XYZ file of N, CA, C and O in Angstrom:
640
model
N 0.849 -1.184 0.000
C 0.000 0.000 0.000
C 0.890 1.241 0.000
O 1.893 1.299 0.696
N 0.498 2.232 -0.748
C 1.336 3.429 -0.918
C 1.540 4.188 0.397
O 2.589 4.769 0.632
N 0.553 4.165 1.275
C 0.682 4.911 2.531
C 1.653 4.258 3.508
O 2.042 4.866 4.488
N 2.050 3.012 3.250
C 3.040 2.350 4.096
C 4.467 2.714 3.712
O 5.410 2.260 4.335
N 4.630 3.507 2.703
C 5.944 3.906 2.213
C 6.525 4.994 3.115
O 5.907 6.030 3.335
N 7.735 4.753 3.614
C 8.354 5.725 4.524
C 8.711 7.031 3.816
O 8.850 8.060 4.463
N 8.855 6.991 2.489
C 9.123 8.236 1.753
C 7.888 9.144 1.756
O 8.012 10.369 1.796
N 6.697 8.557 1.725
C 5.455 9.336 1.792
C 5.347 9.999 3.164
O 4.997 11.172 3.285
N 5.678 9.248 4.205
C 5.648 9.809 5.562
C 6.662 10.938 5.687
O 6.367 11.982 6.264
N 7.843 10.772 5.121
C 8.867 11.819 5.154
C 8.386 13.061 4.410
O 8.530 14.181 4.903
N 7.787 12.866 3.243
C 7.260 14.000 2.475
C 6.177 14.730 3.261
O 6.150 15.970 3.297
N 5.288 13.983 3.907
C 4.226 14.604 4.715
C 4.823 15.422 5.858
O 4.389 16.545 6.121
N 5.835 14.850 6.531
C 6.506 15.583 7.620
C 7.132 16.869 7.118
O 7.005 17.922 7.739
N 7.842 16.774 6.005
C 8.536 17.956 5.480
C 7.560 19.010 4.955
O 7.775 20.198 5.146
N 6.499 18.586 4.300
C 5.497 19.553 3.819
C 4.901 20.302 5.004
O 4.829 21.534 5.003
N 4.468 19.561 6.020
C 3.902 20.207 7.208
C 4.934 21.061 7.930
O 4.650 22.203 8.317
N 6.122 20.521 8.135
C 7.155 21.230 8.871
C 7.567 22.524 8.201
O 7.611 23.594 8.841
N 7.856 22.468 6.918
C 8.269 23.675 6.192
C 7.134 24.688 6.139
O 7.352 25.896 6.290
N 5.917 24.217 5.972
C 4.759 25.117 5.955
C 4.640 25.856 7.281
O 4.448 27.088 7.313
N 4.777 25.143 8.384
C 4.620 25.789 9.690
C 5.809 26.679 10.031
O 5.639 27.715 10.673
N 6.999 26.317 9.608
C 8.157 27.195 9.813
C 7.945 28.493 9.043
O 8.130 29.589 9.576
N 7.551 28.363 7.776
C 7.311 29.545 6.946
C 6.184 30.410 7.517
O 6.291 31.637 7.548
N 5.109 29.764 7.967
C 3.970 30.508 8.503
C 4.332 31.271 9.771
O 3.748 32.316 10.063
N 5.294 30.787 10.519
C 5.645 31.440 11.783
C 6.468 32.712 11.587
O 6.456 33.592 12.446
N 7.169 32.832 10.463
C 8.140 33.913 10.279
C 7.540 35.319 10.472
O 7.991 36.080 11.324
N 6.535 35.674 9.683
C 5.963 37.023 9.758
C 5.302 37.276 11.110
O 5.302 38.406 11.601
N 4.762 36.245 11.702
C 4.104 36.404 13.006
C 5.128 36.676 14.102
O 4.862 37.455 15.023
N 6.296 36.045 14.012
C 7.346 36.276 15.009
C 7.946 37.663 14.837
O 8.194 38.368 15.810
N 8.139 38.066 13.584
C 8.747 39.366 13.294
C 7.795 40.515 13.644
O 8.240 41.563 14.111
N 6.488 40.332 13.434
C 5.510 41.400 13.657
C 4.353 40.928 14.538
O 3.218 40.787 14.070
N 4.610 40.708 15.818
C 3.525 40.197 16.675
C 2.351 41.173 16.816
O 1.215 40.741 16.970
N 2.608 42.468 16.730
C 1.509 43.443 16.846
C 0.550 43.322 15.664
O -0.679 43.373 15.843
N 1.088 43.155 14.461
C 0.230 42.978 13.283
C -0.562 41.672 13.384
O -1.732 41.623 13.024
N 0.091 40.630 13.880
C -0.604 39.352 14.049
C -1.706 39.482 15.106
O -2.791 38.924 14.952
N -1.450 40.245 16.161
C -2.469 40.463 17.199
C -3.699 41.158 16.610
O -4.834 40.828 16.983
N -3.490 42.090 15.694
C -4.621 42.778 15.047
C -5.461 41.791 14.240
O -6.685 41.875 14.226
N -4.788 40.858 13.578
C -5.517 39.853 12.802
C -6.312 38.942 13.732
O -7.478 38.631 13.471
N -5.701 38.529 14.841
C -6.412 37.688 15.819
C -7.620 38.434 16.375
O -8.693 37.859 16.538
N -7.445 39.723 16.638
C -8.555 40.554 17.131
C -9.701 40.557 16.112
O -10.867 40.523 16.493
N -9.360 40.567 14.825
C -10.360 40.586 13.766
C -11.206 39.328 13.696
O -12.304 39.342 13.135
N -10.719 38.232 14.253
C -11.508 37.009 14.291
C -12.727 37.168 15.192
O -13.705 36.454 15.059
N -12.641 38.091 16.147
C -13.748 38.381 17.062
C -14.210 37.133 17.818
O -15.390 36.893 18.006
N -13.222 36.333 18.274
C -13.533 35.106 19.007
C -12.840 35.021 20.362
O -13.251 34.239 21.210
N -11.779 35.773 20.544
C -10.949 35.607 21.732
C -11.076 36.810 22.660
O -11.203 37.942 22.204
N -11.002 36.572 23.968
C -11.043 37.690 24.913
C -9.839 38.609 24.686
O -8.725 38.147 24.395
N -10.062 39.891 24.822
C -9.007 40.876 24.586
C -7.741 40.632 25.389
O -6.637 40.878 24.908
N -7.873 40.118 26.620
C -6.691 39.912 27.466
C -5.808 38.773 26.951
O -4.632 38.712 27.302
N -6.349 37.882 26.107
C -5.564 36.749 25.602
C -4.932 36.998 24.232
O -4.045 36.250 23.822
N -5.372 38.032 23.533
C -4.930 38.241 22.152
C -3.422 38.420 22.056
O -2.756 37.775 21.233
N -2.828 39.276 22.884
C -1.376 39.484 22.816
C -0.612 38.215 23.179
O 0.409 37.907 22.571
N -1.114 37.479 24.147
C -0.469 36.232 24.545
C -0.504 35.215 23.396
O 0.500 34.572 23.097
N -1.642 35.101 22.746
C -1.764 34.192 21.597
C -0.824 34.633 20.480
O -0.136 33.806 19.879
N -0.770 35.936 20.226
C 0.065 36.463 19.138
C 1.547 36.246 19.390
O 2.329 36.154 18.442
N 1.943 36.139 20.623
C 3.359 35.931 20.946
C 3.702 34.441 21.002
O 4.722 34.010 20.484
N 2.837 33.623 21.606
C 3.147 32.209 21.830
C 2.903 31.343 20.593
O 3.734 30.501 20.245
N 1.777 31.525 19.908
C 1.403 30.656 18.789
C 2.478 30.562 17.702
O 2.793 29.456 17.254
N 3.093 31.671 17.266
C 4.119 31.545 16.221
C 5.326 30.702 16.643
O 5.907 29.990 15.817
N 5.698 30.760 17.914
C 6.826 29.945 18.373
C 6.448 28.477 18.472
O 7.280 27.601 18.212
N 5.197 28.188 18.805
C 4.726 26.799 18.793
C 4.753 26.283 17.355
O 5.181 25.156 17.097
N 4.324 27.124 16.405
C 4.386 26.740 14.995
C 5.829 26.472 14.562
O 6.112 25.473 13.906
N 6.739 27.381 14.931
C 8.145 27.251 14.547
C 8.762 25.976 15.104
O 9.358 25.186 14.365
N 8.625 25.744 16.404
C 9.278 24.596 17.023
C 8.656 23.269 16.599
O 9.360 22.279 16.411
N 7.340 23.228 16.422
C 6.734 21.977 15.955
C 7.103 21.723 14.493
O 7.327 20.572 14.098
N 7.203 22.776 13.688
C 7.654 22.617 12.305
C 9.078 22.117 12.228
O 9.394 21.215 11.439
N 9.959 22.683 13.058
C 11.344 22.216 13.099
C 11.421 20.755 13.543
O 12.202 19.971 12.999
N 10.613 20.395 14.525
C 10.606 19.007 15.011
C 10.183 18.043 13.900
O 10.749 16.959 13.771
N 9.215 18.449 13.086
C 8.795 17.582 11.980
C 9.894 17.440 10.933
O 10.170 16.347 10.460
N 10.515 18.549 10.572
C 11.562 18.502 9.544
C 12.768 17.704 10.023
O 13.325 16.884 9.286
N 13.169 17.923 11.266
C 14.356 17.250 11.797
C 14.073 15.835 12.295
O 15.004 15.071 12.546
N 12.806 15.503 12.458
C 12.463 14.172 12.938
C 12.672 14.014 14.434
O 13.032 12.948 14.905
N 12.451 15.064 15.182
C 12.565 15.020 16.642
C 11.155 14.798 17.199
O 10.315 15.683 17.135
N 10.920 13.596 17.700
C 9.593 13.196 18.165
C 8.515 13.616 17.156
O 7.632 14.421 17.462
N 8.571 13.077 15.949
C 7.644 13.512 14.900
C 6.173 13.241 15.210
O 5.317 14.025 14.808
N 5.893 12.175 15.940
C 4.500 11.890 16.286
C 3.950 12.965 17.231
O 2.833 13.453 17.061
N 4.756 13.373 18.197
C 4.327 14.427 19.125
C 4.161 15.752 18.396
O 3.203 16.490 18.639
N 5.105 16.052 17.489
C 5.014 17.288 16.713
C 3.769 17.274 15.830
O 3.077 18.290 15.704
N 3.467 16.127 15.230
C 2.271 16.017 14.386
C 1.002 16.200 15.210
O 0.036 16.808 14.745
N 1.000 15.708 16.441
C -0.147 15.895 17.324
C -0.361 17.383 17.624
O -1.486 17.883 17.580
N 0.715 18.103 17.903
C 0.631 19.540 18.170
C 0.160 20.283 16.922
O -0.728 21.142 16.991
N 0.750 19.958 15.778
C 0.364 20.609 14.524
C -1.108 20.342 14.212
O -1.848 21.257 13.833
N -1.554 19.099 14.389
C -2.955 18.795 14.121
C -3.890 19.496 15.100
O -4.994 19.882 14.724
N -3.453 19.665 16.332
C -4.255 20.435 17.280
C -4.411 21.880 16.825
O -5.506 22.455 16.881
N -3.301 22.466 16.353
C -3.379 23.837 15.833
C -4.260 23.892 14.588
O -5.098 24.796 14.446
N -4.083 22.928 13.680
C -4.887 22.918 12.455
C -6.374 22.782 12.763
O -7.201 23.458 12.145
N -6.715 21.928 13.714
C -8.113 21.784 14.100
C -8.652 23.107 14.635
O -9.766 23.525 14.292
N -7.856 23.783 15.450
C -8.251 25.104 15.945
C -8.421 26.110 14.820
O -9.386 26.893 14.812
N -7.507 26.090 13.841
C -7.612 27.011 12.708
C -8.876 26.714 11.892
O -9.588 27.634 11.480
N -9.138 25.434 11.658
C -10.309 25.039 10.876
C -11.588 25.495 11.568
O -12.494 26.055 10.942
N -11.677 25.287 12.865
C -12.865 25.696 13.627
C -13.014 27.206 13.609
O -14.103 27.739 13.355
N -11.918 27.922 13.853
C -11.959 29.379 13.893
C -12.383 29.961 12.543
O -13.241 30.846 12.480
N -11.783 29.470 11.476
C -12.140 29.956 10.141
C -13.585 29.602 9.794
O -14.309 30.423 9.214
N -14.008 28.391 10.154
C -15.368 27.963 9.841
C -16.400 28.811 10.569
O -17.431 29.173 9.990
N -16.140 29.132 11.819
C -17.066 29.990 12.574
C -17.223 31.332 11.879
O -18.333 31.844 11.705
N -16.105 31.912 11.441
C -16.183 33.203 10.777
C -16.794 33.110 9.385
O -17.430 34.055 8.928
N -16.622 31.985 8.707
C -17.304 31.783 7.422
C -18.816 31.731 7.623
O -19.570 32.317 6.855
N -19.240 31.004 8.655
C -20.670 30.909 8.960
C -21.227 32.284 9.296
O -22.337 32.635 8.905
N -20.448 33.099 9.998
C -20.855 34.475 10.331
C -20.874 35.392 9.110
O -21.423 36.476 9.163
N -20.180 34.977 8.049
C -20.102 35.817 6.855
C -18.956 36.806 6.879
O -18.927 37.729 6.072
N -17.978 36.621 7.775
C -16.822 37.516 7.852
C -15.772 37.100 6.830
O -15.372 35.948 6.787
N -15.325 38.028 6.011
C -14.183 37.810 5.109
C -13.036 38.647 5.645
O -13.191 39.845 5.884
N -11.887 38.033 5.830
C -10.749 38.737 6.415
C -9.470 38.000 6.098
O -9.490 36.872 5.633
N -8.352 38.670 6.370
C -7.037 38.045 6.198
C -6.867 37.045 7.334
O -6.955 37.414 8.514
N -6.578 35.789 6.994
C -6.431 34.762 8.035
C -5.125 34.926 8.806
O -4.984 34.405 9.902
N -4.131 35.611 8.219
C -2.843 35.777 8.892
C -1.979 34.539 8.835
O -1.035 34.395 9.597
N -2.279 33.643 7.902
C -1.571 32.367 7.842
C -0.103 32.522 7.448
O 0.771 32.004 8.115
N 0.145 33.223 6.349
C 1.510 33.301 5.826
C 2.041 34.719 5.703
O 3.226 34.910 5.490
N 1.194 35.698 5.775
C 1.648 37.083 5.719
C 0.679 37.911 6.544
O -0.409 37.471 6.872
N 1.110 39.108 6.838
C 0.289 39.972 7.670
C -0.082 41.213 6.876
O 0.774 41.889 6.325
N -1.377 41.498 6.817
C -1.805 42.722 6.141
C -2.086 42.495 4.672
O -2.356 41.400 4.220
N -2.025 43.584 3.924
C -2.373 43.573 2.511
C -1.238 42.994 1.687
O -0.272 43.675 1.377
N -1.373 41.738 1.321
C -0.346 41.080 0.514
C -0.833 40.807 -0.893
O -0.139 40.206 -1.680
N -2.075 41.234 -1.187
C -2.632 40.939 -2.488
C -3.050 39.479 -2.617
O -3.296 38.985 -3.699
N -3.144 38.784 -1.493
C -3.510 37.373 -1.484
C -4.981 37.234 -1.861
O -5.842 37.860 -1.270
N -5.255 36.407 -2.863
C -6.622 36.248 -3.335
C -7.236 34.934 -2.879
O -8.267 34.537 -3.384
N -6.619 34.256 -1.946
C -7.136 32.986 -1.451
C -8.338 33.268 -0.550
O -8.265 34.057 0.386
N -9.459 32.609 -0.844
C -10.666 32.815 -0.046
C -10.588 32.011 1.245
O -9.793 31.075 1.374
N -11.442 32.359 2.182
C -11.488 31.644 3.457
C -11.879 30.185 3.258
O -11.393 29.312 3.965
N -12.750 29.925 2.274
C -13.141 28.544 1.983
C -11.936 27.733 1.520
O -11.753 26.580 1.923
N -11.102 28.343 0.672
C -9.904 27.652 0.192
C -8.923 27.390 1.337
O -8.265 26.357 1.370
N -8.835 28.322 2.274
C -7.946 28.147 3.420
C -8.421 26.986 4.279
O -7.612 26.175 4.753
N -9.733 26.855 4.480
C -10.272 25.744 5.263
C -9.965 24.417 4.563
O -9.512 23.459 5.207
N -10.158 24.354 3.261
C -9.857 23.125 2.511
C -8.368 22.807 2.609
O -7.981 21.657 2.839
N -7.512 23.825 2.461
C -6.065 23.613 2.574
C -5.707 23.080 3.957
O -4.924 22.141 4.086
N -6.309 23.654 4.995
C -6.020 23.199 6.351
C -6.505 21.767 6.589
O -5.878 21.012 7.325
N -7.601 21.394 5.973
C -8.085 20.013 6.090
C -7.092 19.056 5.426
O -6.792 17.976 5.955
N -6.545 19.449 4.280
C -5.533 18.615 3.610
C -4.296 18.486 4.498
O -3.756 17.386 4.666
N -3.852 19.592 5.087
C -2.711 19.531 6.013
C -3.038 18.640 7.211
O -2.182 17.905 7.698
N -4.280 18.700 7.696
C -4.698 17.874 8.820
C -4.578 16.387 8.471
O -4.106 15.589 9.286
N -4.994 16.018 7.263
C -4.887 14.618 6.819
C -3.418 14.201 6.741
O -3.054 13.090 7.145
N -2.543 15.090 6.239
C -1.109 14.789 6.231
C -0.603 14.563 7.653
O 0.185 13.653 7.907
N -1.060 15.394 8.581
C -0.674 15.233 9.981
C -1.147 13.921 10.569
O -0.436 13.290 11.351
N -2.351 13.491 10.183
C -2.847 12.196 10.649
C -1.968 11.069 10.130
O -1.694 10.107 10.847
N -1.509 11.187 8.887
C -0.627 10.163 8.335
C 0.664 10.081 9.153
O 1.116 8.976 9.488
N 1.248 11.216 9.476
C 2.478 11.211 10.288
C 2.183 10.648 11.671
O 2.946 9.847 12.213
N 1.074 11.035 12.237
C 0.712 10.611 13.592
C 0.527 9.102 13.694
O 0.992 8.472 14.650
N -0.100 8.481 12.708
C -0.432 7.056 12.795
C 0.492 6.153 11.987
O 0.253 4.949 11.910
N 1.551 6.694 11.420
C 2.502 5.893 10.665
C 3.273 5.000 11.629
O 3.869 5.486 12.589
N 3.264 3.677 11.402
C 3.840 2.731 12.361
C 5.177 2.125 11.949
O 5.757 1.356 12.692
N 5.668 2.424 10.806
C 6.921 1.832 10.344
C 8.109 2.685 10.780
O 7.950 3.753 11.354
N 9.311 2.206 10.472
C 10.520 2.963 10.755
C 10.488 4.267 9.974
O 10.231 4.278 8.780
N 10.747 5.346 10.647
C 10.711 6.665 10.010
C 12.070 7.010 9.430
O 13.097 6.750 10.029
N 12.061 7.637 8.276
C 13.296 8.057 7.623
C 13.797 9.358 8.233
O 13.022 10.244 8.532
N 15.085 9.442 8.392
C 15.785 10.659 8.784
C 15.212 11.292 10.047
O 14.885 12.462 10.086
N 15.089 10.499 11.084
C 14.630 11.003 12.372
C 15.803 11.060 13.336
O 16.583 10.109 13.434
N 15.909 12.162 14.050
C 16.917 12.271 15.102
C 16.436 11.509 16.324
O 17.146 10.756 16.952
N 15.193 11.674 16.671
C 14.608 11.037 17.848
C 13.158 10.783 17.551
O 12.453 11.646 17.043
N 12.674 9.600 17.878
C 11.276 9.303 17.622
C 10.668 8.517 18.775
O 11.349 7.783 19.461
N 9.395 8.731 18.954
C 8.669 7.949 19.949
C 8.218 6.662 19.286
O 8.097 6.582 18.079
N 7.960 5.638 20.063
C 7.542 4.348 19.524
C 6.164 4.429 18.904
O 5.449 5.409 19.041
N 5.788 3.370 18.216
C 4.484 3.364 17.565
C 3.376 3.293 18.614
O 3.576 2.821 19.739
N 2.226 3.719 18.218
C 1.068 3.684 19.109
C 0.745 2.236 19.480
O 0.438 1.929 20.624
N 0.864 1.334 18.501
C 0.586 -0.080 18.754
C 1.543 -0.643 19.802
O 1.133 -1.337 20.721
N 2.854 -0.319 19.677
C 3.839 -0.804 20.646
C 3.537 -0.288 22.044
O 3.620 -1.033 23.021
N 3.203 0.972 22.155
C 2.905 1.535 23.468
C 1.701 0.881 24.095
O 1.667 0.623 25.284
N 0.680 0.612 23.262
C -0.519 -0.042 23.765
C -0.209 -1.456 24.235
O -0.612 -1.862 25.317
N 0.553 -2.199 23.421
C 0.879 -3.576 23.773
C 1.775 -3.635 25.018
O 1.599 -4.505 25.880
N 2.723 -2.726 25.132
C 3.625 -2.706 26.300
C 2.895 -2.321 27.570
O 3.221 -2.794 28.649
N 1.885 -1.480 27.477
C 1.173 -1.060 28.684
C 0.143 -2.095 29.125
O -0.296 -2.087 30.263
N -0.262 -2.996 28.221
C -1.274 -3.993 28.550
C -0.731 -5.405 28.718
O -1.481 -6.354 28.767
N 0.547 -5.541 28.778
C 0.924 -6.928 28.946
C 2.359 -7.153 28.894
O 2.952 -8.071 29.024
């Protein structure tokens, strides 16, 4: 089966990792601009916006680096998928409300980006599926510095 190929798992890790590293750059460099975008979502309490704008980009950066370098890739994929699920929910809520706005995914402000919110949700769902593949891949991983054991091994070791 094609999904059992370790090269596919490596490609999924690198696609997710590089995407999240790239996405973190503008947010780390301009946290105030990112905070304005978060404020525009109209979902978070004002006291948390600056904290989210400062912490989230570093979580993106470090989890992306972990995926690319193969440092606990399953844990990094879990973190990335948690963020993606949050992004999907947040964008979907605003789509249902009828709000069109810059998602702040890869750039901040007027970048001439013509990607619609619907396209961003679909893209995030595709990234989520890639993350699931990394998360549940049970074979030997290519080019990993450190990896956690398979879910099956952990289950079997804890039950017997």
